[in-house]
Short mmCIF file of C-alpha atoms in Angstrom, two decimals:
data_model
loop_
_atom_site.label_atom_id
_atom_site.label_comp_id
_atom_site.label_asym_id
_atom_site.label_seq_id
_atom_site.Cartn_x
_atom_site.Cartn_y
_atom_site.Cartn_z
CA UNK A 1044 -6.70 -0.93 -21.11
CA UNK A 1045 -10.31 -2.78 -20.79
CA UNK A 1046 -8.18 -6.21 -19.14
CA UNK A 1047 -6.25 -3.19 -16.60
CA UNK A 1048 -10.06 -2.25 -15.40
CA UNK A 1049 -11.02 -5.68 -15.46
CA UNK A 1050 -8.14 -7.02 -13.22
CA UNK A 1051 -8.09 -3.32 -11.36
CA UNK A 1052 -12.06 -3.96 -10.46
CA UNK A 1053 -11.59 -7.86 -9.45
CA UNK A 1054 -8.43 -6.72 -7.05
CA UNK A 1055 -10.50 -3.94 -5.53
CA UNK A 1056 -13.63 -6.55 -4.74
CA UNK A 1057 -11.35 -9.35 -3.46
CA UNK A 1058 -9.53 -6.14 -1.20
CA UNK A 1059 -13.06 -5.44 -0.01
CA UNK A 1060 -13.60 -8.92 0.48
CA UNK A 1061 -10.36 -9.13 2.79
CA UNK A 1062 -11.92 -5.91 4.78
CA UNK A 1063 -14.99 -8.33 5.32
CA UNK A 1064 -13.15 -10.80 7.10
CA UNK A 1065 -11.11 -7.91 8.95
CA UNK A 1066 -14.86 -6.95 10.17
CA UNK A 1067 -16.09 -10.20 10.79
CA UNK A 1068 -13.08 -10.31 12.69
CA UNK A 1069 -13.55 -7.42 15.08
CA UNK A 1070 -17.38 -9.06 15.71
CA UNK A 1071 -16.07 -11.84 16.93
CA UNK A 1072 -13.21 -10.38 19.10
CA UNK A 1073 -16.22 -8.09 20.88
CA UNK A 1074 -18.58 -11.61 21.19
CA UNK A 1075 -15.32 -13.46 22.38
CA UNK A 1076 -14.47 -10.54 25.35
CA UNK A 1077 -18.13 -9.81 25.65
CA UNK A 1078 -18.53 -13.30 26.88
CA UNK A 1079 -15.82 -13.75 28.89
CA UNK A 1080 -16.55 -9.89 30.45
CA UNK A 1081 -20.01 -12.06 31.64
CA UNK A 1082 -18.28 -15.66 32.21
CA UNK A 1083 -16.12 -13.67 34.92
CA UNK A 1084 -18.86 -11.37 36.57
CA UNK A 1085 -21.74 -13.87 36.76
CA UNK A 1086 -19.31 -17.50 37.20
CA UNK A 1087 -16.48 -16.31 38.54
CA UNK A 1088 -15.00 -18.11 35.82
CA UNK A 1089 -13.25 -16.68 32.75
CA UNK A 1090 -12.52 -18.20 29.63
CA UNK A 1091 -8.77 -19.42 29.16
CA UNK A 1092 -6.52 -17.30 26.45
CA UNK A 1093 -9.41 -14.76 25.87
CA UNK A 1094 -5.86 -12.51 25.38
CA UNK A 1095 -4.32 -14.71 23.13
CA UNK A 1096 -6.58 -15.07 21.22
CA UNK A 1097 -8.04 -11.48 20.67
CA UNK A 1098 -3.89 -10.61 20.44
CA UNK A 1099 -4.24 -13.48 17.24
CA UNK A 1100 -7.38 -12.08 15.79
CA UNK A 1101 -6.11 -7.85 15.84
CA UNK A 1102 -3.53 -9.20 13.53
CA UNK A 1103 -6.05 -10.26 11.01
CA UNK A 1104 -7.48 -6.50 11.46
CA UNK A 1105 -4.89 -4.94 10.53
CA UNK A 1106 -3.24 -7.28 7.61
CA UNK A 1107 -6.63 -8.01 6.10
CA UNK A 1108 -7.48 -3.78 6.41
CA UNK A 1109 -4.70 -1.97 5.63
CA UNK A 1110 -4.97 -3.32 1.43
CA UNK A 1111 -8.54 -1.82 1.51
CA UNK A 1112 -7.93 1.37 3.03
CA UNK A 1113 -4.67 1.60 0.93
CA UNK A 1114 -7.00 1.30 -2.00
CA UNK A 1115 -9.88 3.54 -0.76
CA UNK A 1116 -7.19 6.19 -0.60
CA UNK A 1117 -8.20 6.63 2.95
CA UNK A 1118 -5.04 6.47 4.47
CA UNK A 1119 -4.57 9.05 7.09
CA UNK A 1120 -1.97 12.16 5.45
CA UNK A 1121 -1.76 15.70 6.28
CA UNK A 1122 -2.52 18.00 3.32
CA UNK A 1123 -0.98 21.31 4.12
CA UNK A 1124 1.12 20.91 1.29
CA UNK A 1125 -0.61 18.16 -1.09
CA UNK A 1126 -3.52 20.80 -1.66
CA UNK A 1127 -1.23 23.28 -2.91
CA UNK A 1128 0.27 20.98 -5.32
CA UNK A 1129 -0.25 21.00 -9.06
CA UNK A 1130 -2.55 17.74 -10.16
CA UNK A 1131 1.65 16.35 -11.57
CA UNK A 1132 2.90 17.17 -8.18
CA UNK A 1133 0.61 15.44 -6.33
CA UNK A 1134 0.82 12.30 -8.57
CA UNK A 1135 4.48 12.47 -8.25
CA UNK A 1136 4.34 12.55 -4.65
CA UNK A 1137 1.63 9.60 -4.71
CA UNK A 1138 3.85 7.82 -6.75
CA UNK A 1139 6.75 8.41 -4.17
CA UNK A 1140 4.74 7.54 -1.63
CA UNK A 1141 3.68 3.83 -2.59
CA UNK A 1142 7.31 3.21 -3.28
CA UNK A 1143 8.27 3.45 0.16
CA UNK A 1144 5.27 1.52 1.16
CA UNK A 1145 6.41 -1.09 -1.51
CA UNK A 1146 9.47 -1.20 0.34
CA UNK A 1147 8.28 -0.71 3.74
CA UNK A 1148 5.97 -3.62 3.47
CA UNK A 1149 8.77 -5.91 1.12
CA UNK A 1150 10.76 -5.51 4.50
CA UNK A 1151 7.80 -6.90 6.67
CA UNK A 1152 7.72 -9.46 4.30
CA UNK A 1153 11.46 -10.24 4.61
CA UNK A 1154 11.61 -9.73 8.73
CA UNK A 1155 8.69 -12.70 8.85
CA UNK A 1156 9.36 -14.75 6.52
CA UNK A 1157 11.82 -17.05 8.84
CA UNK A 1158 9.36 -16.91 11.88
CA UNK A 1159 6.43 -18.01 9.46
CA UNK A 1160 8.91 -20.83 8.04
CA UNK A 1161 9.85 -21.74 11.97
CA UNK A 1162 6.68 -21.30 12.98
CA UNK A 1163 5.20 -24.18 10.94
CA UNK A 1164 8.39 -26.38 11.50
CA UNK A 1165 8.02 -26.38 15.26
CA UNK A 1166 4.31 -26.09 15.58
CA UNK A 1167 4.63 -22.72 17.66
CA UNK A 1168 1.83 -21.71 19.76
CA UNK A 1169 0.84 -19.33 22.72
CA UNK A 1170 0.00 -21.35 25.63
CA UNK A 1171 -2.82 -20.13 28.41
CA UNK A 1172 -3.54 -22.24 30.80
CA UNK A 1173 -4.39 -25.53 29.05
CA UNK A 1174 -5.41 -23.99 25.84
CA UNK A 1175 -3.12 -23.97 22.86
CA UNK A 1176 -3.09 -21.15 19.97
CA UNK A 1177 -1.20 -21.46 16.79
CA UNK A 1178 0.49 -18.52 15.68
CA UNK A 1179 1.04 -19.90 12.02
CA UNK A 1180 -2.30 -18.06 11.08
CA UNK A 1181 -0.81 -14.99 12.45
CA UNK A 1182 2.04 -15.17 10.85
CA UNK A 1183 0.50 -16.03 7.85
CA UNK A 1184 -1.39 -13.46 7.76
CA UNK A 1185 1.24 -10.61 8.22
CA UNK A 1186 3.33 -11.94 5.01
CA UNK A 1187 -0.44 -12.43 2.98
CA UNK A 1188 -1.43 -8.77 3.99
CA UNK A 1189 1.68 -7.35 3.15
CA UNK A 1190 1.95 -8.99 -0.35
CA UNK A 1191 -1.35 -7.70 -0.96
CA UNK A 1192 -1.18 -3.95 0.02
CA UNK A 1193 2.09 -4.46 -2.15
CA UNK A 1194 0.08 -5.35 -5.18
CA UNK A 1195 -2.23 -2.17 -4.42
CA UNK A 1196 0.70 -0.12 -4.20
CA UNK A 1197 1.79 -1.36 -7.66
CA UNK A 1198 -1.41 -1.09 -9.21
CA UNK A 1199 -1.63 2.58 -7.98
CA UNK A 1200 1.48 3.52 -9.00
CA UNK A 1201 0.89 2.11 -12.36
CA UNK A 1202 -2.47 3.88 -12.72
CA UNK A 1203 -0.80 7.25 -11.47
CA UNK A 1204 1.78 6.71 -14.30
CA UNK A 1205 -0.38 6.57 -16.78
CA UNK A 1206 -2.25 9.52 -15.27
CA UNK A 1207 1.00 11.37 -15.74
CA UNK A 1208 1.07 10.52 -19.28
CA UNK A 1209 -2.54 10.94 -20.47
CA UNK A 1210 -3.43 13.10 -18.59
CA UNK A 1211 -6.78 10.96 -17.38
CA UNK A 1212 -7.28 8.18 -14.77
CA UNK A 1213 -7.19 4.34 -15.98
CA UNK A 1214 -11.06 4.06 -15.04
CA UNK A 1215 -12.22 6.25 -17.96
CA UNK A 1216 -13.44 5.12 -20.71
CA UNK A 1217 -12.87 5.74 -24.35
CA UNK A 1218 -9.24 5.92 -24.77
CA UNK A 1219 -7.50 4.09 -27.75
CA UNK A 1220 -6.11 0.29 -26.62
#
C-alpha cells in the first residue's frame, strides 16, 4: 500500500501543478484584456484576436482545473441526501459517481479525438485580422485534461473500494502490505 500513497501523493502534486498553469493562465488572460481594455481607450487601437485568444486560453482553465478540483473533492454537489447517508452509502454513491465521470469524460475524449488528429493534419487555426492562432493546443488540451481527471476518477474509486473493504482510507498508515 506504501507504492499506492507514493504514486497517490505524486498524482495529486503534478494535479496541483496542472491547477498552476490553469492560474497562471487566468493572469495572463486579465494582463492580455487589461491591455488591450487600455490599447483601445488611450490609442484607439486594439490588439488583434484579443478574443481568440482569451477563447484559447479558458480552455486551458478548465482542462488543466477540473483534475484538481476533482481531487480536492471540491466539486460542486448538493447534500440533502449524501448527509443522511451511512459512511457505505456515501462511498457507494462516490463510487457511482466517478463512473459516470469516467465515462462522461472517455466520451470527450472520443468526440475530440478526430478534430485533434485533423487539427494537426491541416494546421487549423482561428484567424483575426492578420493574426493566426492554432487550435492544436486547445485541442490538445481537452483530450490531456480529460485523460487526467480520468485517472483521478480511477484512483478515487480505487481508494473508495478499499475504504469499503477496510473500513479506513488508503492514506493511513499502519495497515498490513
Amino acid at each position: 500500500m506504501e507504492i499506492w500513497r507514493k504514486i497517490d501523493r505524486a498524482f495529486a502534486w503534478f494535479l496541483q501543478a496542472m491547477a498552476w498553469i490553469a492560474a497562471a493562465a487566468v493572469f495572463v488572460i486579465m494582463l492580455l484584456i487589461t491591455a488591450d481594455v487600455m490599447s483601445r481607450l488611450l490609442f484607439n487601437k486594439p490588439f488583434a484576436g484579443t478574443a481568440e485568444i482569451v477563447s484559447s486560453i479558458i480552455i486551458v482553465v478548465c482542462f488543466m482545473e477540473i483534475p484538481h478540483v476533482a481531487a480536492k473533492g471540491a466539486h460542486v454537489r448538493s447534500t440533502t441526501f449524501y448527509d443522511k447517508m451511512s459512511n457505505t452509502w456515501k462511498c457507494v454513491t462516490d463510487i457511482l459517481a466517478a463512473l459516470i465521470g469516467v465515462i462522461v469524460y472517455a466520451c470527450i475524449i472520443r468526440a475530440s479525438w478526430a478534430n485533434f488528429i485533423n487539427a494537426i493534419k491541416i494546421g487549423e487555426a482561428e484567424i483575426a485580422g492578420s493574426l493566426r492562432i492554432t487550435t492544436v493546443p486547445g485541442r490538445f488540451i481537452i483530450i490531456f485534461g480529460s485523460l487526467l481527471i480520468i485517472l483521478e476518477f480511477i484512483n478515487e474509486i480505487c481508494k473508495l473500494i478499499y475504504k469499503l473493504r477496510t473500513g479506513r482510507d488508503l492514506a493511513e498508515k499502519g495497515e498490513a502490505a
